[in-house]
Amino acid sequence: MRVRFETDDNLQDDEVVIHARKMTSSMTQMMQQLESQTAPLNLAFYQGDAAFYFPVQDILFFETDDRQIQAHTETEAYTVHYRLYKLEELLPNQFIRVSKSTILNVTKIYALTRSISTWQVTFQNSHKQSFVDSKPFWSQHFRLRLLTRLIDYDLGGPIRY
């Protein structure tokens, strides 16, 4: 497969064109990834009666709290009216589900610190932390997914264990 990038100052909007001999599963997957990263996602974030609208990239993590889904930014927590499995489908590739109750934004991770039974996730520019159970979190399959996403986003934070 060849990859080529061309710039054109006359274009109104950026455009990605894929030329292929035939549609394969890898081509379909590539198109879905591109679409999920470029399609705007409009989520409403609630605090009491007020609804807020801002880019999902500002979210550090989503977690369940007393049967509600909380979206955490660097300083605030908001309620979201979606189930985690639905958020997992809707969110861009930079989000990864790490447990039954947590979805992390890998671009916001500063450090991963391992203790006996959990991993502590520390986020950039925030005092907020998330804790993830060690056993499923550090499985071979999950570790590969997380490290791939960290590499994709060129994150250089420390991983201590």
PDB file of C-alpha atoms in Angstrom:
ATOM      1  CA  MET A   1       0.000   0.000   0.000  1.00  0.00           C
ATOM      2  CA  ARG A   2       1.276   3.431  -0.907  1.00  0.00           C
ATOM      3  CA  VAL A   3       0.386   6.513   1.076  1.00  0.00           C
ATOM      4  CA  ARG A   4       0.574   9.927  -0.552  1.00  0.00           C
ATOM      5  CA  PHE A   5      -0.193  13.378   0.836  1.00  0.00           C
ATOM      6  CA  GLU A   6      -0.918  16.326  -1.414  1.00  0.00           C
ATOM      7  CA  THR A   7      -1.735  19.922  -0.540  1.00  0.00           C
ATOM      8  CA  ASP A   8      -3.998  22.125  -2.634  1.00  0.00           C
ATOM      9  CA  ASP A   9      -4.564  25.768  -1.672  1.00  0.00           C
ATOM     10  CA  ASN A  10      -7.693  25.903  -3.863  1.00  0.00           C
ATOM     11  CA  LEU A  11      -9.677  23.410  -1.740  1.00  0.00           C
ATOM     12  CA  GLN A  12     -12.537  24.752   0.380  1.00  0.00           C
ATOM     13  CA  ASP A  13     -12.454  21.792   2.831  1.00  0.00           C
ATOM     14  CA  ASP A  14      -9.919  19.062   3.498  1.00  0.00           C
ATOM     15  CA  GLU A  15     -10.676  15.852   1.640  1.00  0.00           C
ATOM     16  CA  VAL A  16      -9.405  12.297   1.982  1.00  0.00           C
ATOM     17  CA  VAL A  17      -9.670  10.020  -1.055  1.00  0.00           C
ATOM     18  CA  ILE A  18      -8.728   6.335  -0.951  1.00  0.00           C
ATOM     19  CA  HIS A  19      -7.990   4.591  -4.243  1.00  0.00           C
ATOM     20  CA  ALA A  20      -8.085   0.795  -4.003  1.00  0.00           C
ATOM     21  CA  ARG A  21      -8.451  -2.193  -6.308  1.00  0.00           C
ATOM     22  CA  LYS A  22     -11.285  -3.565  -4.145  1.00  0.00           C
ATOM     23  CA  MET A  23     -12.993  -2.933  -0.819  1.00  0.00           C
ATOM     24  CA  THR A  24     -11.403  -5.025   1.914  1.00  0.00           C
ATOM     25  CA  SER A  25     -12.063  -5.230   5.631  1.00  0.00           C
ATOM     26  CA  SER A  26      -8.903  -3.230   6.328  1.00  0.00           C
ATOM     27  CA  MET A  27     -10.092  -0.480   3.947  1.00  0.00           C
ATOM     28  CA  THR A  28     -13.490  -0.422   5.665  1.00  0.00           C
ATOM     29  CA  GLN A  29     -11.820  -0.190   9.061  1.00  0.00           C
ATOM     30  CA  MET A  30      -9.551   2.631   7.851  1.00  0.00           C
ATOM     31  CA  MET A  31     -12.546   4.583   6.534  1.00  0.00           C
ATOM     32  CA  GLN A  32     -14.448   4.116   9.804  1.00  0.00           C
ATOM     33  CA  GLN A  33     -11.477   5.359  11.812  1.00  0.00           C
ATOM     34  CA  LEU A  34     -11.109   8.442   9.620  1.00  0.00           C
ATOM     35  CA  GLU A  35     -14.827   9.186   9.812  1.00  0.00           C
ATOM     36  CA  SER A  36     -14.940   8.789  13.597  1.00  0.00           C
ATOM     37  CA  GLN A  37     -12.017  11.181  14.021  1.00  0.00           C
ATOM     38  CA  THR A  38     -13.396  13.847  11.711  1.00  0.00           C
ATOM     39  CA  ALA A  39     -17.123  13.662  12.374  1.00  0.00           C
ATOM     40  CA  PRO A  40     -18.170  16.241  14.944  1.00  0.00           C
ATOM     41  CA  LEU A  41     -19.696  14.698  18.035  1.00  0.00           C
ATOM     42  CA  ASN A  42     -22.271  16.858  19.751  1.00  0.00           C
ATOM     43  CA  LEU A  43     -22.804  15.702  23.306  1.00  0.00           C
ATOM     44  CA  ALA A  44     -24.700  17.617  25.934  1.00  0.00           C
ATOM     45  CA  PHE A  45     -23.025  17.766  29.340  1.00  0.00           C
ATOM     46  CA  TYR A  46     -25.291  18.594  32.270  1.00  0.00           C
ATOM     47  CA  GLN A  47     -24.828  20.229  35.677  1.00  0.00           C
ATOM     48  CA  GLY A  48     -28.183  20.556  37.388  1.00  0.00           C
ATOM     49  CA  ASP A  49     -30.596  22.204  34.949  1.00  0.00           C
ATOM     50  CA  ALA A  50     -27.846  23.680  32.747  1.00  0.00           C
ATOM     51  CA  ALA A  51     -26.652  21.993  29.548  1.00  0.00           C
ATOM     52  CA  PHE A  52     -23.120  22.627  28.279  1.00  0.00           C
ATOM     53  CA  TYR A  53     -21.705  21.958  24.829  1.00  0.00           C
ATOM     54  CA  PHE A  54     -17.954  21.710  24.285  1.00  0.00           C
ATOM     55  CA  PRO A  55     -15.571  19.395  22.405  1.00  0.00           C
ATOM     56  CA  VAL A  56     -15.340  15.849  23.768  1.00  0.00           C
ATOM     57  CA  GLN A  57     -11.552  16.197  23.490  1.00  0.00           C
ATOM     58  CA  ASP A  58     -11.744  18.275  26.701  1.00  0.00           C
ATOM     59  CA  ILE A  59     -12.945  15.214  28.640  1.00  0.00           C
ATOM     60  CA  LEU A  60     -10.348  13.369  30.752  1.00  0.00           C
ATOM     61  CA  PHE A  61     -12.505  10.335  31.453  1.00  0.00           C
ATOM     62  CA  PHE A  62     -16.053   9.022  31.756  1.00  0.00           C
ATOM     63  CA  GLU A  63     -17.106   6.904  34.720  1.00  0.00           C
ATOM     64  CA  THR A  64     -20.248   5.478  36.243  1.00  0.00           C
ATOM     65  CA  ASP A  65     -21.245   7.006  39.541  1.00  0.00           C
ATOM     66  CA  ASP A  66     -24.410   5.834  41.264  1.00  0.00           C
ATOM     67  CA  ARG A  67     -26.031   4.648  37.992  1.00  0.00           C
ATOM     68  CA  GLN A  68     -25.174   7.915  36.214  1.00  0.00           C
ATOM     69  CA  ILE A  69     -22.381   8.585  33.753  1.00  0.00           C
ATOM     70  CA  GLN A  70     -20.033  11.362  34.836  1.00  0.00           C
ATOM     71  CA  ALA A  71     -17.778  13.155  32.332  1.00  0.00           C
ATOM     72  CA  HIS A  72     -14.712  14.695  33.990  1.00  0.00           C
ATOM     73  CA  THR A  73     -12.806  17.676  32.618  1.00  0.00           C
ATOM     74  CA  GLU A  74      -9.715  19.174  34.263  1.00  0.00           C
ATOM     75  CA  THR A  75     -11.839  21.076  36.794  1.00  0.00           C
ATOM     76  CA  GLU A  76     -15.492  19.997  36.509  1.00  0.00           C
ATOM     77  CA  ALA A  77     -17.731  16.930  36.458  1.00  0.00           C
ATOM     78  CA  TYR A  78     -20.819  16.721  34.252  1.00  0.00           C
ATOM     79  CA  THR A  79     -23.590  14.191  33.812  1.00  0.00           C
ATOM     80  CA  VAL A  80     -24.063  12.597  30.390  1.00  0.00           C
ATOM     81  CA  HIS A  81     -27.311  10.930  29.273  1.00  0.00           C
ATOM     82  CA  TYR A  82     -25.694   7.983  27.496  1.00  0.00           C
ATOM     83  CA  ARG A  83     -24.708   4.512  28.628  1.00  0.00           C
ATOM     84  CA  LEU A  84     -20.990   3.671  28.568  1.00  0.00           C
ATOM     85  CA  TYR A  85     -21.416   1.095  25.802  1.00  0.00           C
ATOM     86  CA  LYS A  86     -23.065   3.748  23.606  1.00  0.00           C
ATOM     87  CA  LEU A  87     -20.348   6.310  24.397  1.00  0.00           C
ATOM     88  CA  GLU A  88     -17.757   3.701  23.494  1.00  0.00           C
ATOM     89  CA  GLU A  89     -19.334   3.453  20.022  1.00  0.00           C
ATOM     90  CA  LEU A  90     -19.700   7.221  19.551  1.00  0.00           C
ATOM     91  CA  LEU A  91     -16.413   8.557  20.910  1.00  0.00           C
ATOM     92  CA  PRO A  92     -13.356   9.114  18.701  1.00  0.00           C
ATOM     93  CA  ASN A  93     -10.439   6.696  18.716  1.00  0.00           C
ATOM     94  CA  GLN A  94      -8.553   8.588  21.431  1.00  0.00           C
ATOM     95  CA  PHE A  95     -10.994   7.165  24.023  1.00  0.00           C
ATOM     96  CA  ILE A  96     -10.546   3.640  25.310  1.00  0.00           C
ATOM     97  CA  ARG A  97     -12.709   1.605  27.662  1.00  0.00           C
ATOM     98  CA  VAL A  98     -10.546   0.273  30.478  1.00  0.00           C
ATOM     99  CA  SER A  99     -13.186  -1.325  32.705  1.00  0.00           C
ATOM    100  CA  LYS A 100     -16.916  -1.845  33.125  1.00  0.00           C
ATOM    101  CA  SER A 101     -17.167   1.627  34.613  1.00  0.00           C
ATOM    102  CA  THR A 102     -14.477   3.778  32.963  1.00  0.00           C
ATOM    103  CA  ILE A 103     -13.539   5.197  29.549  1.00  0.00           C
ATOM    104  CA  LEU A 104     -10.249   7.140  29.395  1.00  0.00           C
ATOM    105  CA  ASN A 105      -9.062   9.821  26.976  1.00  0.00           C
ATOM    106  CA  VAL A 106      -5.539   8.575  26.183  1.00  0.00           C
ATOM    107  CA  THR A 107      -4.425  11.991  24.965  1.00  0.00           C
ATOM    108  CA  LYS A 108      -4.928  13.375  28.482  1.00  0.00           C
ATOM    109  CA  ILE A 109      -3.015  10.676  30.396  1.00  0.00           C
ATOM    110  CA  TYR A 110       0.063  11.950  32.191  1.00  0.00           C
ATOM    111  CA  ALA A 111       1.113   8.827  34.133  1.00  0.00           C
ATOM    112  CA  LEU A 112       0.106   5.255  34.888  1.00  0.00           C
ATOM    113  CA  THR A 113       1.247   3.992  38.289  1.00  0.00           C
ATOM    114  CA  ARG A 114       0.789   0.380  39.328  1.00  0.00           C
ATOM    115  CA  SER A 115       0.003  -0.750  42.853  1.00  0.00           C
ATOM    116  CA  ILE A 116      -0.793  -4.266  44.048  1.00  0.00           C
ATOM    117  CA  SER A 117      -4.392  -4.444  42.869  1.00  0.00           C
ATOM    118  CA  THR A 118      -4.978  -1.292  40.790  1.00  0.00           C
ATOM    119  CA  TRP A 119      -3.512   1.120  38.288  1.00  0.00           C
ATOM    120  CA  GLN A 120      -3.664   4.809  39.134  1.00  0.00           C
ATOM    121  CA  VAL A 121      -4.205   7.019  36.095  1.00  0.00           C
ATOM    122  CA  THR A 122      -3.020  10.624  36.481  1.00  0.00           C
ATOM    123  CA  PHE A 123      -4.110  13.249  33.963  1.00  0.00           C
ATOM    124  CA  GLN A 124      -2.351  16.289  32.515  1.00  0.00           C
ATOM    125  CA  ASN A 125      -3.084  19.666  34.132  1.00  0.00           C
ATOM    126  CA  SER A 126      -5.514  18.186  36.651  1.00  0.00           C
ATOM    127  CA  HIS A 127      -5.648  16.874  40.173  1.00  0.00           C
ATOM    128  CA  LYS A 128      -8.197  14.267  39.079  1.00  0.00           C
ATOM    129  CA  GLN A 129      -7.265  10.610  39.013  1.00  0.00           C
ATOM    130  CA  SER A 130      -8.897   7.378  37.973  1.00  0.00           C
ATOM    131  CA  PHE A 131      -8.256   3.923  39.378  1.00  0.00           C
ATOM    132  CA  VAL A 132      -8.513   0.788  37.291  1.00  0.00           C
ATOM    133  CA  ASP A 133      -8.443  -2.830  38.465  1.00  0.00           C
ATOM    134  CA  SER A 134      -5.057  -4.393  37.601  1.00  0.00           C
ATOM    135  CA  LYS A 135      -6.167  -7.789  36.371  1.00  0.00           C
ATOM    136  CA  PRO A 136      -8.294  -6.844  33.325  1.00  0.00           C
ATOM    137  CA  PHE A 137      -6.427  -3.587  32.809  1.00  0.00           C
ATOM    138  CA  TRP A 138      -3.067  -5.194  32.323  1.00  0.00           C
ATOM    139  CA  SER A 139      -4.164  -8.155  30.226  1.00  0.00           C
ATOM    140  CA  GLN A 140      -2.093  -8.762  27.103  1.00  0.00           C
ATOM    141  CA  HIS A 141      -4.925  -7.687  24.788  1.00  0.00           C
ATOM    142  CA  PHE A 142      -5.693  -4.499  26.684  1.00  0.00           C
ATOM    143  CA  ARG A 143      -2.034  -3.540  27.116  1.00  0.00           C
ATOM    144  CA  LEU A 144      -1.530  -3.804  23.353  1.00  0.00           C
ATOM    145  CA  ARG A 145      -4.608  -1.615  22.656  1.00  0.00           C
ATOM    146  CA  LEU A 146      -3.564   1.039  25.170  1.00  0.00           C
ATOM    147  CA  LEU A 147       0.069   1.186  24.087  1.00  0.00           C
ATOM    148  CA  THR A 148      -0.993   1.399  20.436  1.00  0.00           C
ATOM    149  CA  ARG A 149      -3.243   4.354  21.217  1.00  0.00           C
ATOM    150  CA  LEU A 150      -0.526   6.055  23.297  1.00  0.00           C
ATOM    151  CA  ILE A 151       1.929   5.659  20.429  1.00  0.00           C
ATOM    152  CA  ASP A 152      -0.685   6.888  17.907  1.00  0.00           C
ATOM    153  CA  TYR A 153      -1.022  10.106  19.877  1.00  0.00           C
ATOM    154  CA  ASP A 154       2.730  10.384  20.603  1.00  0.00           C
ATOM    155  CA  LEU A 155       2.283  10.738  24.351  1.00  0.00           C
ATOM    156  CA  GLY A 156       5.453  10.892  26.372  1.00  0.00           C
ATOM    157  CA  GLY A 157       4.177  10.686  29.942  1.00  0.00           C
ATOM    158  CA  PRO A 158       5.822   8.212  32.311  1.00  0.00           C
ATOM    159  CA  ILE A 159       4.435   4.726  32.793  1.00  0.00           C
ATOM    160  CA  ARG A 160       5.616   3.411  36.167  1.00  0.00           C
ATOM    161  CA  TYR A 161       5.131  -0.144  37.414  1.00  0.00           C
TER     162      TYR A 161
END
